Short mmCIF file of C-alpha atoms in Angstrom, two decimals:
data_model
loop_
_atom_site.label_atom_id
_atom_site.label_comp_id
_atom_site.label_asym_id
_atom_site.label_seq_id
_atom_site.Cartn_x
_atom_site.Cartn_y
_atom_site.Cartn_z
CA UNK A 13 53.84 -194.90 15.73
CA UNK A 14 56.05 -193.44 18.71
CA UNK A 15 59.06 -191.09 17.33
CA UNK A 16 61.20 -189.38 18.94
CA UNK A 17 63.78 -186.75 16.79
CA UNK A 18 66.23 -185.08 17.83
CA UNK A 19 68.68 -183.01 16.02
CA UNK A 20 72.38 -185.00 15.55
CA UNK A 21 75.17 -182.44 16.47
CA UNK A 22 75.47 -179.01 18.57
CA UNK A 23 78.82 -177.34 18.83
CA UNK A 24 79.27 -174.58 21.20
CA UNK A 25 81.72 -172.48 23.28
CA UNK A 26 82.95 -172.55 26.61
CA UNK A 27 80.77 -170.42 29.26
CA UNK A 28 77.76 -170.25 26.29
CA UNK A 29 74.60 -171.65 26.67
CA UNK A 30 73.13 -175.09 25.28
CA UNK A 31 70.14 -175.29 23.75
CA UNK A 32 69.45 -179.13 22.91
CA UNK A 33 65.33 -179.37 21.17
CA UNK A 34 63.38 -182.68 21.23
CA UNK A 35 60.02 -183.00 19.22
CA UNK A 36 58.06 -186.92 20.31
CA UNK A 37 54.74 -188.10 18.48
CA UNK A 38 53.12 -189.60 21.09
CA UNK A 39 50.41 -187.67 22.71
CA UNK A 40 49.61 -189.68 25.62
CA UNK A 41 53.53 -188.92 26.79
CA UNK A 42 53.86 -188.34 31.08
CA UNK A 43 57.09 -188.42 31.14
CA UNK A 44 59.56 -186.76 29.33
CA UNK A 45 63.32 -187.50 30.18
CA UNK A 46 66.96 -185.97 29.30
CA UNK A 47 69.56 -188.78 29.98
CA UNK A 48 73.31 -187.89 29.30
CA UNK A 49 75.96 -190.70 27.89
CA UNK A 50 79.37 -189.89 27.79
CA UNK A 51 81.97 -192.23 26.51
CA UNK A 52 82.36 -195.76 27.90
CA UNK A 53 79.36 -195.23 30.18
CA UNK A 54 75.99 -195.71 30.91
CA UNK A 55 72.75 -193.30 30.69
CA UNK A 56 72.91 -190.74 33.94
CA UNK A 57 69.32 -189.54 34.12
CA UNK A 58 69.65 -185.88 34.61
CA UNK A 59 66.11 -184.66 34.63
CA UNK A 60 62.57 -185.43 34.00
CA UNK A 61 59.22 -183.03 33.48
CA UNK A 62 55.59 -184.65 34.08
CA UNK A 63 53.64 -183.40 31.35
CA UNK A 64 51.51 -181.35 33.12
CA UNK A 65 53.95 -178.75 33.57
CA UNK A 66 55.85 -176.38 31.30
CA UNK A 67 59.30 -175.69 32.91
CA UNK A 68 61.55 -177.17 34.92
CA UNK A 69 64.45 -175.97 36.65
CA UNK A 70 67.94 -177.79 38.48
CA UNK A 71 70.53 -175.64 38.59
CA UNK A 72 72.36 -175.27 35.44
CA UNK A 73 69.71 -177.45 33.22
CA UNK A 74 65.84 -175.73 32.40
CA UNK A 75 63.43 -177.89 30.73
CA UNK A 76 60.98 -176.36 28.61
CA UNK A 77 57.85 -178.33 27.57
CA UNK A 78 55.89 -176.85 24.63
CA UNK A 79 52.69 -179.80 24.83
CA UNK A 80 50.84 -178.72 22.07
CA UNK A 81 53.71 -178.46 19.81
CA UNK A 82 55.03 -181.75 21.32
CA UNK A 83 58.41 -180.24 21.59
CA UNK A 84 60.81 -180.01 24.57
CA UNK A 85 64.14 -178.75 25.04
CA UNK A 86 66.84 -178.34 27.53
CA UNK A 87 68.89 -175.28 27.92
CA UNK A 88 72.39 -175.72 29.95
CA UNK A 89 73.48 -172.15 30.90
CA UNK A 90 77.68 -171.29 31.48
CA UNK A 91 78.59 -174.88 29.51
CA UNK A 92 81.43 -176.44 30.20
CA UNK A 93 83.55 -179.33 28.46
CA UNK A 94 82.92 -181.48 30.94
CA UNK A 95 79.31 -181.35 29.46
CA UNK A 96 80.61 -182.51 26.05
CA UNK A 97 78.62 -185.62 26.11
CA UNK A 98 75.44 -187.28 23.94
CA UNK A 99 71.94 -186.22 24.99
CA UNK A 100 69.00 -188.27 24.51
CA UNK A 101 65.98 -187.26 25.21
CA UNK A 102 62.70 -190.06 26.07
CA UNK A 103 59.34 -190.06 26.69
CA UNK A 104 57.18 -192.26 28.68
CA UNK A 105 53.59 -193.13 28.89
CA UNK A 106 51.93 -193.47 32.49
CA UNK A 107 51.36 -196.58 33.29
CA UNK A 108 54.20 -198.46 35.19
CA UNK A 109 56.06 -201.17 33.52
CA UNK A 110 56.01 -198.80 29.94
CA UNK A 111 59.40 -198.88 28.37
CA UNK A 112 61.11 -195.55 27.40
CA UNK A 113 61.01 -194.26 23.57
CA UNK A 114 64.39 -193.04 22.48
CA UNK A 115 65.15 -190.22 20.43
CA UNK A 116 68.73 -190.80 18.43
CA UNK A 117 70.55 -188.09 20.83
CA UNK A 118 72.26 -184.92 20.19
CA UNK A 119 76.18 -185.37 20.16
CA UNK A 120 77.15 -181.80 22.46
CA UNK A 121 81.02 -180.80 22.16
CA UNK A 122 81.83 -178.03 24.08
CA UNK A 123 85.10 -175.77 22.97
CA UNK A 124 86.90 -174.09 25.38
CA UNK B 30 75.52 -201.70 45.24
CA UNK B 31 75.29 -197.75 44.81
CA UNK B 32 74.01 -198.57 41.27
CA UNK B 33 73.58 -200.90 38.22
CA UNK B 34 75.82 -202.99 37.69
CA UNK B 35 76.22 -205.17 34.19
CA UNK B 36 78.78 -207.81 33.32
CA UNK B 37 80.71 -208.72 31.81
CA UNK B 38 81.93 -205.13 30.43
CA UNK B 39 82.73 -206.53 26.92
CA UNK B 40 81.73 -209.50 25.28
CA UNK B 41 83.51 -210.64 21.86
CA UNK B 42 82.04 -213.59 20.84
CA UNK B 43 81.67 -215.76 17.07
CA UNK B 44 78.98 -215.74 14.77
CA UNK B 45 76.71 -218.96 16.53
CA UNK B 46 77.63 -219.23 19.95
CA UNK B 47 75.65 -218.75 22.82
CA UNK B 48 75.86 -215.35 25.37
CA UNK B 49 75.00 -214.88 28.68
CA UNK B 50 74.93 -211.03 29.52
CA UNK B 51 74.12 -210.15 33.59
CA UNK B 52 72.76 -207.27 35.34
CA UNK B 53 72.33 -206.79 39.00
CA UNK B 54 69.93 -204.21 39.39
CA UNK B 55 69.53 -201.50 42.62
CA UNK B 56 68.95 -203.46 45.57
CA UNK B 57 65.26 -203.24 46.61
CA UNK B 58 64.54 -202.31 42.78
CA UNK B 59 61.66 -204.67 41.86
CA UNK B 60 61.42 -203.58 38.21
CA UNK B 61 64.11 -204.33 35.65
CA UNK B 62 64.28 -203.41 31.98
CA UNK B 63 67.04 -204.62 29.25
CA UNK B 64 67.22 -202.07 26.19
CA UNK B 65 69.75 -202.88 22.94
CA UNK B 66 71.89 -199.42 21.71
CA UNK B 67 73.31 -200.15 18.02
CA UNK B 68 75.88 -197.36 16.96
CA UNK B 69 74.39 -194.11 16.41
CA UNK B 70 71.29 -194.87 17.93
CA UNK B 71 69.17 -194.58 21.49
CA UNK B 72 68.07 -197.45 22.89
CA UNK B 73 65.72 -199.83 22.22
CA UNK B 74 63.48 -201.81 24.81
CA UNK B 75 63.72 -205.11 25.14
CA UNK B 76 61.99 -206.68 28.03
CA UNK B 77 60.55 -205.85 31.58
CA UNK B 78 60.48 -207.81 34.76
CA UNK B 79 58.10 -206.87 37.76
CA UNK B 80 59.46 -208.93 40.36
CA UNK B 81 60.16 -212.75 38.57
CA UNK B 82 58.36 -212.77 35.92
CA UNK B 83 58.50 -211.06 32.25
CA UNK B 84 55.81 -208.28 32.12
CA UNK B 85 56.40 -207.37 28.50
CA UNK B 86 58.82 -209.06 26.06
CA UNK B 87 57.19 -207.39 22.74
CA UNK B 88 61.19 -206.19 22.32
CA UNK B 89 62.67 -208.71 21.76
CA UNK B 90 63.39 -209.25 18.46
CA UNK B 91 63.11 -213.29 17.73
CA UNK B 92 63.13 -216.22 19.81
CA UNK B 93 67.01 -216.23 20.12
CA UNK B 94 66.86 -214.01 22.74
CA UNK B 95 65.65 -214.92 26.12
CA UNK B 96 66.12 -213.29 29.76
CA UNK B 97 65.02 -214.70 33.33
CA UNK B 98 64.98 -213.29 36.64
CA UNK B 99 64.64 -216.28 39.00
CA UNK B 100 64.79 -214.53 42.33
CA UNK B 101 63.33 -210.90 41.50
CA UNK B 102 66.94 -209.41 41.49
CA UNK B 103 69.64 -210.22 39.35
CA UNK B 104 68.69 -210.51 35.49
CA UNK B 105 70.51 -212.89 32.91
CA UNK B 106 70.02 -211.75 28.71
CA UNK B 107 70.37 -215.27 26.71
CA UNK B 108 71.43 -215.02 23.62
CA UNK B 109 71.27 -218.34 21.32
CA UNK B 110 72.97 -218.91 17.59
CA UNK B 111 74.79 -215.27 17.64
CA UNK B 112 74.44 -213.37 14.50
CA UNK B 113 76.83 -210.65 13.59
CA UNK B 114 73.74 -208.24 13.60
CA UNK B 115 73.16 -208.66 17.49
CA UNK B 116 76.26 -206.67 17.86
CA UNK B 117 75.70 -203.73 20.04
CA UNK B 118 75.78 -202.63 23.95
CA UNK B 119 73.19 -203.97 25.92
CA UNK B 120 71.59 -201.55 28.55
CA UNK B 121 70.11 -202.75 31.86
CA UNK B 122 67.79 -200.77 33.86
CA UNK B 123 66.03 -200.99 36.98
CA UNK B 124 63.29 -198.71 39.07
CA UNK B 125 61.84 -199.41 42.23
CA UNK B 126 58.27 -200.43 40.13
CA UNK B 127 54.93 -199.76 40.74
CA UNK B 128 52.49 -196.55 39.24
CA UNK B 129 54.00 -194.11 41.86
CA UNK B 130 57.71 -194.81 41.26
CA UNK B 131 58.24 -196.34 37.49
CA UNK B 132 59.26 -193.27 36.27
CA UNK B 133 62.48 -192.90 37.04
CA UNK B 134 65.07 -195.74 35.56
CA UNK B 135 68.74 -195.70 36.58
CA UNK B 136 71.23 -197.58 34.03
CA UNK B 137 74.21 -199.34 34.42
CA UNK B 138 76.94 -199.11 32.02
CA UNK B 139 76.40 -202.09 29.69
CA UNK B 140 77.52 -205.31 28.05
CA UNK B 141 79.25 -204.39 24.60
CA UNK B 142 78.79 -207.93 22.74
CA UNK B 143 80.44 -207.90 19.65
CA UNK B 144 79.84 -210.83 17.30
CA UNK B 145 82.54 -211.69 15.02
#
């Protein structure tokens, strides 16, 4: 079946990069997301990759989509602890109306 | 509205009663999702709407639960005979629909229905 994992907790300093890692099951994937929660709030989308590319870059965020492993990440350079927040990371199939597949998301706190 | 909006914010409710949770999705947004987050856990999809009607309710979990979109916009989550397990914040999601522009879902910030 679908899976998405996702590693639980990442702790890291002030002004240090981020490295958050994703692996999904499903093959016929198109979409893979990063949404960030913070407390008391909803899911803010903050990027997206099609799967026919490899990297993606928005200013302080780079995707990186390893296909054949089935394994993406997303680095956030110069972190900050207003980025202290939980991560999930989703996958989508193609076809519209297909529901996003959750991973469990990665709790980042940020020290300053 | 600028976004999604859900309400009511919280919901505290007894083990039994009946819940109605709304969302009012992006105006001009024709499709419209509901996921359920329990603690410690991503969301899960419930059930999509193109337009009026219920695309795909394979999420839902038994008949208890229920949603209708009358009009294509706003969205209304039914919830019969609460049980303490249906205890959890309930996401709402819309996109503007369609192969071209489904991939992109905005969220409001949820109904957190706790069942005593």
């Amino acid at each position: 079946g679908e899976d998405v994992e996702q590693s639980l907790f990442l702790s890291v300093r002030e002004g240090d990069s981020s490295v958050i890692n994703c692996t999904y099951t499903d093959s016929s994937s198109t979409y893979l997301y990063w949404y960030k929660q913070e407390p008391g709030a909803g899911l803010q989308l903050l990027t997206y990759i099609f799967s026919n590319m490899d990297m993606k870059q928005d200013q302080r965020l780079t995707v990186l989509l390893n296909k054949k492993d089935k394994h993406l990440s997303l680095r956030i350079a110069d972190t900050q602890t207003g980025d202290s927040a939980i991560y999930f990371c989703a996958e989508k199939g193609e076809q519209a109306g297909t529901a996003l597949i959750f991973g469990k998301g990665t709790t980042l706190s940020v020290s300053s | 509205g600028a976004g999604v909006s859900q309400t009511p914010s919280n919901k505290v409710t007894e083990k039994g009663k009946y819940v109605e949770l709304r969302c009012d999705p992006i105006s001009g947004h024709t499709a419209l999702y509901w996921y359920r987050q329990s603690l410690g856990q991503g969301p899960e999809f419930l059930i999509y709407f193109q337009g009026t009607g219920a695309a795909d309710d394979s999420g839902l979990p038994n008949d208890r639960f229920f949603a209708v979109r009358p009009e294509g916009s706003v969205s209304t989550l039914k919830i019969q005979r609460t049980e303490r397990g249906d205890s959890a914040v309930y996401l709402c999601a819309s996109s503007l629909g369609g192969p071209r522009y489904d991939n992109e879902q905005f969220f409001g910030p949820g109904t957190r229905l706790t069942v005593l």
